[in-house]
Amino acid sequence: CTAIIAEDKTGRLFHARNLDFGLFLGWDIKHSTWMVSQSLKPLTVNIDFQRNNRTIFKSVTFAGYVGMLTGVKPGIFTVTMNERFNLDGGFVGIIEWIFGIRNSVWIGFLIRSVLENATSYEEAKNELVETKLISPAYFMLGGNKSGEACVITRARETCLDIWELDLKQGMWYLVETNYDHWNKPLFVDDRRTPAMKCMNKITQEKISVPTIYDVLSTKPVLNKLTTFTALMNVAEGTLETYLRDCPNPCVPW
Amino acid sequence: RAQDVPPFTEDCRSGTYPPTGPTFKGNASWYIVNLDLPPEERWNSIIKDKKVELFNLIQVIKDFIKVFDPAGKIIGLVDDELPLILDSLPSPFLEEIKGIAAVSETPLGEIIFYNIFYELFTV
């Protein structure tokens, strides 16, 4: 996955992501694609969660998957999650759960609860930082005020790092893939460098929903695992989701 | 043209929005989930529309597992044991999952497996 949060010169925040999933879960030789990624595309749905006929939050998910990995609470915050691969991974949390240690929360369920119940950027941030998790993760959280954006690097039990937007230092965007931001990505899986290169080329003056879509359409940020691209604008409360394909030649991840 | 050969990093795309062309497969459709409904009923309209696609995805995963487990022991475990072990999933998620399994006519264990798939693959 690749997620980007960026702030333009007027203080508007944009949050976007490519959801990549299905690595090593069967390669379809005929169509030159990953089988699970291909099967997830027609299941992708945008959902308007309502209570008393009023929108509580909007999210993109897969039909039948009740947790959320991407969503916007209009006017308040946006959130996405990227997988964090670790030996102390989700299977350990699941085994603990099976053996009755149930003080951890499933990630998709946590994000949905945060979208449903948190009433501010700070409240959402606290929940994502402090809750014990079944599996490690990266949470990208964007608010609705200038400078309100961060990447939260989580181990299952603790928060390892909070990486904040820092406009005074010229850091007007954050890019997160599937690696700790203080470490280099695996050299065969570096989507961070091309994404940052494109963001730097666009500049803060020209950042917008269309130009972020350009970044997420650039290989290898777009790759054979990319199921959809989601674009969110917190102030307007909008969520746009586009199903993606990466015809050959295209990198497999 | 460097964009089209490994490591695919030379050219940043521009002018791709609004999405068109070979990298665009369509828009995701919109649905409303009414949180005032009982959890078992919230996903009914979505699942009725996406029943075939959900079946296809689960079949792809089952076929993949069968490559490593031709006897089908893992799938048997998912179908028979997972609902018992994971019946402690928090509310309202478990009730929603039960509703989805009923409407899609899919074994509950397989829908639970689908819902914890993301956690499983963080290794």
mmCIF file of C-alpha atoms in Angstrom:
data_model
loop_
_atom_site.group_PDB
_atom_site.id
_atom_site.type_symbol
_atom_site.label_atom_id
_atom_site.label_comp_id
_atom_site.label_asym_id
_atom_site.label_seq_id
_atom_site.Cartn_x
_atom_site.Cartn_y
_atom_site.Cartn_z
ATOM 1 C CA CYS A 1 0.000 0.000 0.000
ATOM 2 C CA THR A 2 0.987 3.601 -0.450
ATOM 3 C CA ALA A 3 -0.698 6.411 1.462
ATOM 4 C CA ILE A 4 -0.157 10.154 1.123
ATOM 5 C CA ILE A 5 -1.351 13.040 3.263
ATOM 6 C CA ALA A 6 -0.587 16.501 1.885
ATOM 7 C CA GLU A 7 -1.420 20.089 2.739
ATOM 8 C CA ASP A 8 -1.721 22.779 0.080
ATOM 9 C CA LYS A 9 -0.715 26.426 0.440
ATOM 10 C CA THR A 10 -4.184 27.384 1.661
ATOM 11 C CA GLY A 11 -4.148 24.791 4.462
ATOM 12 C CA ARG A 12 -6.454 22.255 2.792
ATOM 13 C CA LEU A 13 -5.581 18.651 3.604
ATOM 14 C CA PHE A 14 -5.752 15.804 1.104
ATOM 15 C CA HIS A 15 -5.464 12.146 2.029
ATOM 16 C CA ALA A 16 -5.144 9.416 -0.578
ATOM 17 C CA ARG A 17 -4.089 5.817 -0.866
ATOM 18 C CA ASN A 18 -3.468 2.855 -3.128
ATOM 19 C CA LEU A 19 -4.637 -0.359 -1.516
ATOM 20 C CA ASP A 20 -2.296 -3.179 -2.547
ATOM 21 C CA PHE A 21 -3.172 -6.689 -1.411
ATOM 22 C CA GLY A 22 -2.700 -10.288 -2.489
ATOM 23 C CA LEU A 23 1.052 -10.774 -2.715
ATOM 24 C CA PHE A 24 2.005 -14.428 -3.288
ATOM 25 C CA LEU A 25 -1.649 -15.497 -3.098
ATOM 26 C CA GLY A 26 -1.692 -17.164 -6.490
ATOM 27 C CA TRP A 27 -0.523 -15.781 -9.833
ATOM 28 C CA ASP A 28 -2.920 -15.906 -12.767
ATOM 29 C CA ILE A 29 -0.581 -16.632 -15.677
ATOM 30 C CA LYS A 30 -3.282 -16.109 -18.307
ATOM 31 C CA HIS A 31 -4.154 -12.571 -17.172
ATOM 32 C CA SER A 32 -0.728 -11.786 -15.719
ATOM 33 C CA THR A 33 -2.070 -10.714 -12.365
ATOM 34 C CA TRP A 34 -2.460 -11.768 -8.706
ATOM 35 C CA MET A 35 -5.622 -13.835 -8.251
ATOM 36 C CA VAL A 36 -6.765 -12.392 -4.921
ATOM 37 C CA SER A 37 -6.117 -8.778 -6.016
ATOM 38 C CA GLN A 38 -8.185 -9.389 -9.126
ATOM 39 C CA SER A 39 -11.019 -10.975 -7.141
ATOM 40 C CA LEU A 40 -11.103 -8.109 -4.623
ATOM 41 C CA LYS A 41 -11.715 -5.422 -7.256
ATOM 42 C CA PRO A 42 -15.395 -6.239 -7.954
ATOM 43 C CA LEU A 43 -15.991 -6.405 -4.184
ATOM 44 C CA THR A 44 -14.782 -2.833 -3.616
ATOM 45 C CA VAL A 45 -17.610 -0.599 -2.388
ATOM 46 C CA ASN A 46 -17.958 2.923 -1.039
ATOM 47 C CA ILE A 47 -20.191 3.063 1.993
ATOM 48 C CA ASP A 48 -22.030 5.968 3.555
ATOM 49 C CA PHE A 49 -22.591 4.966 7.185
ATOM 50 C CA GLN A 50 -25.677 6.735 8.463
ATOM 51 C CA ARG A 51 -27.543 7.147 11.720
ATOM 52 C CA ASN A 52 -30.877 9.006 11.862
ATOM 53 C CA ASN A 53 -30.479 9.547 8.086
ATOM 54 C CA ARG A 54 -27.289 11.559 8.702
ATOM 55 C CA THR A 55 -23.828 10.609 7.476
ATOM 56 C CA ILE A 56 -21.565 9.557 10.334
ATOM 57 C CA PHE A 57 -18.616 8.621 8.126
ATOM 58 C CA LYS A 58 -17.757 7.401 4.638
ATOM 59 C CA SER A 59 -15.501 4.509 3.883
ATOM 60 C CA VAL A 60 -14.236 2.288 1.105
ATOM 61 C CA THR A 61 -14.074 -1.406 1.900
ATOM 62 C CA PHE A 62 -14.741 -4.844 0.439
ATOM 63 C CA ALA A 63 -18.284 -6.193 0.517
ATOM 64 C CA GLY A 64 -18.566 -8.555 3.468
ATOM 65 C CA TYR A 65 -15.545 -7.107 5.295
ATOM 66 C CA VAL A 66 -17.056 -5.293 8.271
ATOM 67 C CA GLY A 67 -13.866 -3.612 9.478
ATOM 68 C CA MET A 68 -12.583 -0.464 7.763
ATOM 69 C CA LEU A 69 -9.134 0.350 6.396
ATOM 70 C CA THR A 70 -9.872 3.745 4.817
ATOM 71 C CA GLY A 71 -12.381 6.417 5.734
ATOM 72 C CA VAL A 72 -13.356 10.040 6.190
ATOM 73 C CA LYS A 73 -15.347 11.632 8.966
ATOM 74 C CA PRO A 74 -16.519 14.736 7.084
ATOM 75 C CA GLY A 75 -15.042 17.941 8.431
ATOM 76 C CA ILE A 76 -13.138 16.176 11.217
ATOM 77 C CA PHE A 77 -10.542 13.610 10.112
ATOM 78 C CA THR A 78 -9.435 11.045 7.552
ATOM 79 C CA VAL A 79 -7.742 7.748 8.315
ATOM 80 C CA THR A 80 -6.016 4.943 6.414
ATOM 81 C CA MET A 81 -4.092 1.872 7.496
ATOM 82 C CA ASN A 82 -1.126 0.133 5.879
ATOM 83 C CA GLU A 83 0.152 -3.313 6.769
ATOM 84 C CA ARG A 84 3.314 -3.479 8.868
ATOM 85 C CA PHE A 85 5.044 -6.775 8.313
ATOM 86 C CA ASN A 86 6.705 -8.136 11.411
ATOM 87 C CA LEU A 87 7.671 -11.450 12.967
ATOM 88 C CA ASP A 88 5.512 -10.482 15.936
ATOM 89 C CA GLY A 89 2.657 -10.244 13.458
ATOM 90 C CA GLY A 90 -1.056 -10.762 13.383
ATOM 91 C CA PHE A 91 -0.861 -14.548 13.623
ATOM 92 C CA VAL A 92 0.617 -14.162 17.133
ATOM 93 C CA GLY A 93 -2.289 -11.919 18.109
ATOM 94 C CA ILE A 94 -4.785 -14.358 16.633
ATOM 95 C CA ILE A 95 -3.221 -17.279 18.528
ATOM 96 C CA GLU A 96 -3.412 -15.219 21.729
ATOM 97 C CA TRP A 97 -7.065 -14.481 20.992
ATOM 98 C CA ILE A 98 -7.800 -18.175 20.432
ATOM 99 C CA PHE A 99 -6.168 -18.996 23.785
ATOM 100 C CA GLY A 100 -8.337 -16.477 25.573
ATOM 101 C CA ILE A 101 -6.027 -13.428 25.793
ATOM 102 C CA ARG A 102 -8.512 -10.943 24.401
ATOM 103 C CA ASN A 103 -7.290 -7.519 25.479
ATOM 104 C CA SER A 104 -6.288 -6.595 21.913
ATOM 105 C CA VAL A 105 -8.408 -5.109 19.138
ATOM 106 C CA TRP A 106 -8.744 -6.200 15.504
ATOM 107 C CA ILE A 107 -7.386 -3.421 13.301
ATOM 108 C CA GLY A 108 -10.308 -3.108 10.916
ATOM 109 C CA PHE A 109 -12.707 -3.027 13.859
ATOM 110 C CA LEU A 110 -10.636 -0.355 15.625
ATOM 111 C CA ILE A 111 -10.607 1.941 12.592
ATOM 112 C CA ARG A 112 -14.339 1.539 12.167
ATOM 113 C CA SER A 113 -14.926 2.312 15.859
ATOM 114 C CA VAL A 114 -12.709 5.388 15.596
ATOM 115 C CA LEU A 115 -14.588 6.576 12.498
ATOM 116 C CA GLU A 116 -17.889 5.951 14.222
ATOM 117 C CA ASN A 117 -17.158 7.390 17.649
ATOM 118 C CA ALA A 118 -14.216 9.821 17.680
ATOM 119 C CA THR A 119 -15.292 13.439 17.549
ATOM 120 C CA SER A 120 -11.929 15.101 16.912
ATOM 121 C CA TYR A 121 -8.502 14.551 15.333
ATOM 122 C CA GLU A 122 -6.889 14.360 18.785
ATOM 123 C CA GLU A 123 -9.395 11.816 20.081
ATOM 124 C CA ALA A 124 -8.875 9.638 16.986
ATOM 125 C CA LYS A 125 -5.106 9.942 17.387
ATOM 126 C CA ASN A 126 -5.220 8.873 21.036
ATOM 127 C CA GLU A 127 -7.305 5.822 20.180
ATOM 128 C CA LEU A 128 -4.937 4.758 17.405
ATOM 129 C CA VAL A 129 -1.866 5.332 19.585
ATOM 130 C CA GLU A 130 -3.045 3.691 22.790
ATOM 131 C CA THR A 131 -5.194 0.704 21.828
ATOM 132 C CA LYS A 132 -3.535 -2.722 21.966
ATOM 133 C CA LEU A 133 -3.715 -4.383 18.560
ATOM 134 C CA ILE A 134 -3.951 -7.914 17.230
ATOM 135 C CA SER A 135 -1.353 -7.051 14.571
ATOM 136 C CA PRO A 136 1.218 -4.304 13.921
ATOM 137 C CA ALA A 137 0.198 -1.478 11.570
ATOM 138 C CA TYR A 138 0.817 1.975 10.184
ATOM 139 C CA PHE A 139 -2.042 4.412 10.733
ATOM 140 C CA MET A 140 -2.194 7.583 8.666
ATOM 141 C CA LEU A 141 -4.393 10.201 10.245
ATOM 142 C CA GLY A 142 -5.273 13.593 8.826
ATOM 143 C CA GLY A 143 -7.278 16.332 10.508
ATOM 144 C CA ASN A 144 -9.052 19.413 9.211
ATOM 145 C CA LYS A 145 -6.654 22.092 10.425
ATOM 146 C CA SER A 146 -3.275 23.120 9.076
ATOM 147 C CA GLY A 147 -0.533 20.785 10.323
ATOM 148 C CA GLU A 148 -2.931 18.103 11.520
ATOM 149 C CA ALA A 149 -1.513 14.942 9.965
ATOM 150 C CA CYS A 150 0.607 12.095 11.208
ATOM 151 C CA VAL A 151 1.821 8.568 10.569
ATOM 152 C CA ILE A 152 1.532 6.346 13.645
ATOM 153 C CA THR A 153 3.870 3.344 13.616
ATOM 154 C CA ARG A 154 2.425 0.624 15.798
ATOM 155 C CA ALA A 155 3.740 -2.597 17.261
ATOM 156 C CA ARG A 156 1.001 -4.826 18.639
ATOM 157 C CA GLU A 157 1.280 -3.501 22.164
ATOM 158 C CA THR A 158 3.066 -0.177 21.889
ATOM 159 C CA CYS A 159 3.333 2.901 19.719
ATOM 160 C CA LEU A 160 6.824 3.052 18.213
ATOM 161 C CA ASP A 161 6.674 6.467 16.597
ATOM 162 C CA ILE A 162 4.424 9.374 15.651
ATOM 163 C CA TRP A 163 5.636 11.209 12.553
ATOM 164 C CA GLU A 164 3.934 14.580 12.210
ATOM 165 C CA LEU A 165 3.539 17.003 9.350
ATOM 166 C CA ASP A 166 5.991 19.886 9.907
ATOM 167 C CA LEU A 167 5.247 22.847 7.668
ATOM 168 C CA LYS A 168 7.852 25.077 9.324
ATOM 169 C CA GLN A 169 10.512 22.601 8.242
ATOM 170 C CA GLY A 170 9.035 22.451 4.733
ATOM 171 C CA MET A 171 7.497 19.024 5.294
ATOM 172 C CA TRP A 172 4.116 19.577 3.623
ATOM 173 C CA TYR A 173 3.365 15.931 2.924
ATOM 174 C CA LEU A 174 3.837 12.484 4.435
ATOM 175 C CA VAL A 175 4.271 9.319 2.370
ATOM 176 C CA GLU A 176 3.943 5.912 4.009
ATOM 177 C CA THR A 177 4.285 2.538 2.314
ATOM 178 C CA ASN A 178 4.954 -0.650 4.299
ATOM 179 C CA TYR A 179 8.224 0.268 6.002
ATOM 180 C CA ASP A 180 9.195 2.225 9.111
ATOM 181 C CA HIS A 181 9.871 5.750 7.854
ATOM 182 C CA TRP A 182 13.224 5.941 9.663
ATOM 183 C CA ASN A 183 14.480 2.860 7.774
ATOM 184 C CA LYS A 184 15.144 2.423 4.089
ATOM 185 C CA PRO A 185 12.558 0.327 2.259
ATOM 186 C CA LEU A 186 13.552 -3.036 0.860
ATOM 187 C CA PHE A 187 15.444 -2.232 -2.354
ATOM 188 C CA VAL A 188 13.159 -4.453 -4.449
ATOM 189 C CA ASP A 189 10.063 -2.770 -3.008
ATOM 190 C CA ASP A 190 10.802 0.934 -2.967
ATOM 191 C CA ARG A 191 7.565 2.783 -3.694
ATOM 192 C CA ARG A 192 8.475 5.542 -1.243
ATOM 193 C CA THR A 193 11.253 7.140 -3.319
ATOM 194 C CA PRO A 194 9.251 7.412 -6.566
ATOM 195 C CA ALA A 195 6.210 8.722 -4.683
ATOM 196 C CA MET A 196 8.306 11.377 -2.920
ATOM 197 C CA LYS A 197 10.047 12.278 -6.149
ATOM 198 C CA CYS A 198 6.698 12.909 -7.817
ATOM 199 C CA MET A 199 5.356 14.866 -4.827
ATOM 200 C CA ASN A 200 8.461 17.077 -4.853
ATOM 201 C CA LYS A 201 8.033 17.626 -8.579
ATOM 202 C CA ILE A 202 4.396 18.654 -8.162
ATOM 203 C CA THR A 203 5.213 21.108 -5.318
ATOM 204 C CA GLN A 204 2.885 22.347 -2.585
ATOM 205 C CA GLU A 205 1.515 25.079 -4.869
ATOM 206 C CA LYS A 206 0.031 22.543 -7.270
ATOM 207 C CA ILE A 207 -1.033 19.759 -4.940
ATOM 208 C CA SER A 208 -4.670 18.752 -5.414
ATOM 209 C CA VAL A 209 -6.842 15.658 -5.815
ATOM 210 C CA PRO A 210 -5.919 15.317 -9.527
ATOM 211 C CA THR A 211 -2.151 15.674 -8.940
ATOM 212 C CA ILE A 212 -2.190 13.174 -6.053
ATOM 213 C CA TYR A 213 -4.009 10.769 -8.383
ATOM 214 C CA ASP A 214 -1.104 11.294 -10.818
ATOM 215 C CA VAL A 215 1.376 10.226 -8.110
ATOM 216 C CA LEU A 216 -0.676 7.143 -7.268
ATOM 217 C CA SER A 217 -0.809 6.301 -10.990
ATOM 218 C CA THR A 218 2.962 6.254 -11.363
ATOM 219 C CA LYS A 219 4.705 2.877 -11.377
ATOM 220 C CA PRO A 220 5.740 1.274 -9.050
ATOM 221 C CA VAL A 221 3.378 3.170 -6.716
ATOM 222 C CA LEU A 222 0.764 1.658 -9.021
ATOM 223 C CA ASN A 223 1.568 -2.013 -9.389
ATOM 224 C CA LYS A 224 0.018 -5.437 -9.957
ATOM 225 C CA LEU A 225 -1.259 -5.573 -6.372
ATOM 226 C CA THR A 226 -3.117 -2.255 -6.544
ATOM 227 C CA THR A 227 -6.821 -2.903 -6.085
ATOM 228 C CA PHE A 228 -8.112 0.653 -5.809
ATOM 229 C CA THR A 229 -7.088 4.274 -5.408
ATOM 230 C CA ALA A 230 -9.027 6.298 -2.824
ATOM 231 C CA LEU A 231 -8.930 10.110 -2.674
ATOM 232 C CA MET A 232 -10.290 12.011 0.314
ATOM 233 C CA ASN A 233 -10.803 15.681 1.099
ATOM 234 C CA VAL A 234 -11.680 16.130 4.758
ATOM 235 C CA ALA A 235 -13.046 19.673 4.495
ATOM 236 C CA GLU A 236 -15.510 18.754 1.770
ATOM 237 C CA GLY A 237 -16.065 15.291 3.238
ATOM 238 C CA THR A 238 -15.512 13.664 -0.149
ATOM 239 C CA LEU A 239 -14.336 10.149 -0.925
ATOM 240 C CA GLU A 240 -13.615 9.058 -4.490
ATOM 241 C CA THR A 241 -12.607 5.467 -5.220
ATOM 242 C CA TYR A 242 -11.312 4.190 -8.536
ATOM 243 C CA LEU A 243 -10.627 0.538 -9.322
ATOM 244 C CA ARG A 244 -7.176 0.124 -10.828
ATOM 245 C CA ASP A 245 -5.342 -2.083 -13.239
ATOM 246 C CA CYS A 246 -1.685 -2.163 -14.133
ATOM 247 C CA PRO A 247 -1.287 -3.615 -17.616
ATOM 248 C CA ASN A 248 2.111 -4.969 -18.625
ATOM 249 C CA PRO A 249 4.794 -3.876 -18.370
ATOM 250 C CA CYS A 250 4.178 -3.481 -14.652
ATOM 251 C CA VAL A 251 6.032 -4.420 -11.507
ATOM 252 C CA PRO A 252 4.351 -7.313 -9.580
ATOM 253 C CA TRP A 253 4.403 -5.403 -6.227
ATOM 254 C CA ARG B 1 9.552 5.429 -21.807
ATOM 255 C CA ALA B 2 11.687 4.682 -18.758
ATOM 256 C CA GLN B 3 8.409 4.510 -16.842
ATOM 257 C CA ASP B 4 7.688 1.236 -18.580
ATOM 258 C CA VAL B 5 10.830 -0.684 -17.664
ATOM 259 C CA PRO B 6 12.191 -1.690 -14.239
ATOM 260 C CA PRO B 7 12.571 0.036 -11.832
ATOM 261 C CA PHE B 8 9.685 2.050 -13.300
ATOM 262 C CA THR B 9 10.736 5.237 -11.572
ATOM 263 C CA GLU B 10 11.854 7.702 -14.185
ATOM 264 C CA ASP B 11 8.671 9.490 -15.212
ATOM 265 C CA CYS B 12 6.014 10.903 -12.936
ATOM 266 C CA ARG B 13 2.615 10.624 -14.559
ATOM 267 C CA SER B 14 0.569 13.748 -15.205
ATOM 268 C CA GLY B 15 -2.899 14.497 -16.533
ATOM 269 C CA THR B 16 -4.315 11.124 -15.486
ATOM 270 C CA TYR B 17 -7.308 12.679 -13.689
ATOM 271 C CA PRO B 18 -10.219 12.316 -14.279
ATOM 272 C CA PRO B 19 -9.376 8.616 -14.517
ATOM 273 C CA THR B 20 -9.536 7.001 -17.935
ATOM 274 C CA GLY B 21 -7.476 4.567 -19.977
ATOM 275 C CA PRO B 22 -5.948 1.177 -19.270
ATOM 276 C CA THR B 23 -5.112 1.764 -15.580
ATOM 277 C CA PHE B 24 -8.742 2.657 -14.740
ATOM 278 C CA LYS B 25 -11.149 -0.248 -14.203
ATOM 279 C CA GLY B 26 -14.222 1.711 -13.104
ATOM 280 C CA ASN B 27 -15.754 3.483 -10.116
ATOM 281 C CA ALA B 28 -16.582 1.780 -6.845
ATOM 282 C CA SER B 29 -20.346 1.810 -6.357
ATOM 283 C CA TRP B 30 -21.970 3.595 -3.398
ATOM 284 C CA TYR B 31 -24.132 2.002 -0.718
ATOM 285 C CA ILE B 32 -25.709 3.179 2.523
ATOM 286 C CA VAL B 33 -25.261 1.190 5.721
ATOM 287 C CA ASN B 34 -27.943 2.197 8.203
ATOM 288 C CA LEU B 35 -26.484 1.937 11.707
ATOM 289 C CA ASP B 36 -29.996 2.187 13.159
ATOM 290 C CA LEU B 37 -30.801 -1.273 11.775
ATOM 291 C CA PRO B 38 -30.051 -4.437 13.772
ATOM 292 C CA PRO B 39 -26.443 -5.495 12.984
ATOM 293 C CA GLU B 40 -27.588 -8.717 11.261
ATOM 294 C CA GLU B 41 -29.498 -6.681 8.640
ATOM 295 C CA ARG B 42 -27.097 -3.807 7.921
ATOM 296 C CA TRP B 43 -25.206 -5.418 5.046
ATOM 297 C CA ASN B 44 -28.134 -7.186 3.352
ATOM 298 C CA SER B 45 -28.445 -4.985 0.261
ATOM 299 C CA ILE B 46 -24.691 -4.955 -0.373
ATOM 300 C CA ILE B 47 -24.327 -8.711 0.018
ATOM 301 C CA LYS B 48 -27.350 -9.397 -2.203
ATOM 302 C CA ASP B 49 -25.629 -7.358 -4.949
ATOM 303 C CA LYS B 50 -22.167 -8.829 -4.376
ATOM 304 C CA LYS B 51 -23.007 -12.438 -3.517
ATOM 305 C CA VAL B 52 -21.423 -13.898 -6.657
ATOM 306 C CA GLU B 53 -18.262 -11.784 -6.334
ATOM 307 C CA LEU B 54 -17.908 -12.790 -2.660
ATOM 308 C CA PHE B 55 -18.334 -16.459 -3.568
ATOM 309 C CA ASN B 56 -15.691 -16.088 -6.303
ATOM 310 C CA LEU B 57 -13.145 -14.528 -3.918
ATOM 311 C CA ILE B 58 -13.642 -17.193 -1.265
ATOM 312 C CA GLN B 59 -13.341 -19.870 -3.951
ATOM 313 C CA VAL B 60 -10.018 -18.382 -5.141
ATOM 314 C CA ILE B 61 -8.691 -18.504 -1.567
ATOM 315 C CA LYS B 62 -9.955 -22.063 -1.057
ATOM 316 C CA ASP B 63 -8.378 -23.195 -4.338
ATOM 317 C CA PHE B 64 -5.110 -21.589 -3.262
ATOM 318 C CA ILE B 65 -5.188 -23.368 0.117
ATOM 319 C CA LYS B 66 -6.001 -26.697 -1.597
ATOM 320 C CA VAL B 67 -2.676 -26.520 -3.442
ATOM 321 C CA PHE B 68 -0.913 -26.926 -0.074
ATOM 322 C CA ASP B 69 -3.628 -28.993 1.597
ATOM 323 C CA PRO B 70 -5.258 -31.276 -1.000
ATOM 324 C CA ALA B 71 -7.119 -33.188 1.731
ATOM 325 C CA GLY B 72 -9.009 -30.010 2.662
ATOM 326 C CA LYS B 73 -8.176 -30.203 6.378
ATOM 327 C CA ILE B 74 -7.579 -26.450 6.692
ATOM 328 C CA ILE B 75 -10.892 -25.586 5.035
ATOM 329 C CA GLY B 76 -12.615 -28.121 7.303
ATOM 330 C CA LEU B 77 -11.024 -26.450 10.296
ATOM 331 C CA VAL B 78 -12.150 -23.008 9.095
ATOM 332 C CA ASP B 79 -15.726 -24.211 8.510
ATOM 333 C CA ASP B 80 -16.114 -26.231 11.704
ATOM 334 C CA GLU B 81 -13.816 -24.754 14.337
ATOM 335 C CA LEU B 82 -13.399 -21.048 13.522
ATOM 336 C CA PRO B 83 -17.004 -20.127 14.411
ATOM 337 C CA LEU B 84 -16.549 -21.793 17.826
ATOM 338 C CA ILE B 85 -13.159 -20.284 18.549
ATOM 339 C CA LEU B 86 -13.965 -16.802 17.333
ATOM 340 C CA ASP B 87 -17.511 -16.560 18.645
ATOM 341 C CA SER B 88 -16.054 -14.059 21.059
ATOM 342 C CA LEU B 89 -15.564 -11.377 18.386
ATOM 343 C CA PRO B 90 -16.873 -8.059 19.692
ATOM 344 C CA SER B 91 -20.339 -6.722 19.059
ATOM 345 C CA PRO B 92 -21.687 -5.534 16.648
ATOM 346 C CA PHE B 93 -19.080 -7.040 14.333
ATOM 347 C CA LEU B 94 -19.857 -10.682 15.061
ATOM 348 C CA GLU B 95 -23.605 -10.113 14.561
ATOM 349 C CA GLU B 96 -22.891 -8.301 11.273
ATOM 350 C CA ILE B 97 -20.652 -11.180 10.149
ATOM 351 C CA LYS B 98 -23.390 -13.682 11.027
ATOM 352 C CA GLY B 99 -25.855 -11.645 8.948
ATOM 353 C CA ILE B 100 -23.450 -11.587 6.014
ATOM 354 C CA ALA B 101 -22.926 -15.365 6.226
ATOM 355 C CA ALA B 102 -26.690 -15.937 6.258
ATOM 356 C CA VAL B 103 -27.480 -13.661 3.300
ATOM 357 C CA SER B 104 -24.527 -14.876 1.222
ATOM 358 C CA GLU B 105 -25.282 -18.524 2.137
ATOM 359 C CA THR B 106 -21.606 -18.981 2.951
ATOM 360 C CA PRO B 107 -20.308 -20.967 5.948
ATOM 361 C CA LEU B 108 -19.820 -18.629 8.931
ATOM 362 C CA GLY B 109 -16.216 -19.776 9.401
ATOM 363 C CA GLU B 110 -15.328 -18.682 5.877
ATOM 364 C CA ILE B 111 -16.792 -15.199 6.398
ATOM 365 C CA ILE B 112 -14.897 -14.910 9.707
ATOM 366 C CA PHE B 113 -11.726 -16.038 7.912
ATOM 367 C CA TYR B 114 -12.275 -13.346 5.236
ATOM 368 C CA ASN B 115 -12.690 -10.733 7.982
ATOM 369 C CA ILE B 116 -9.418 -11.621 9.712
ATOM 370 C CA PHE B 117 -7.479 -12.146 6.489
ATOM 371 C CA TYR B 118 -5.676 -8.790 6.751
ATOM 372 C CA GLU B 119 -4.374 -9.587 10.237
ATOM 373 C CA LEU B 120 -3.211 -13.038 9.147
ATOM 374 C CA PHE B 121 -1.061 -11.624 6.380
ATOM 375 C CA THR B 122 1.044 -9.238 8.426
ATOM 376 C CA VAL B 123 3.806 -11.818 8.675
#
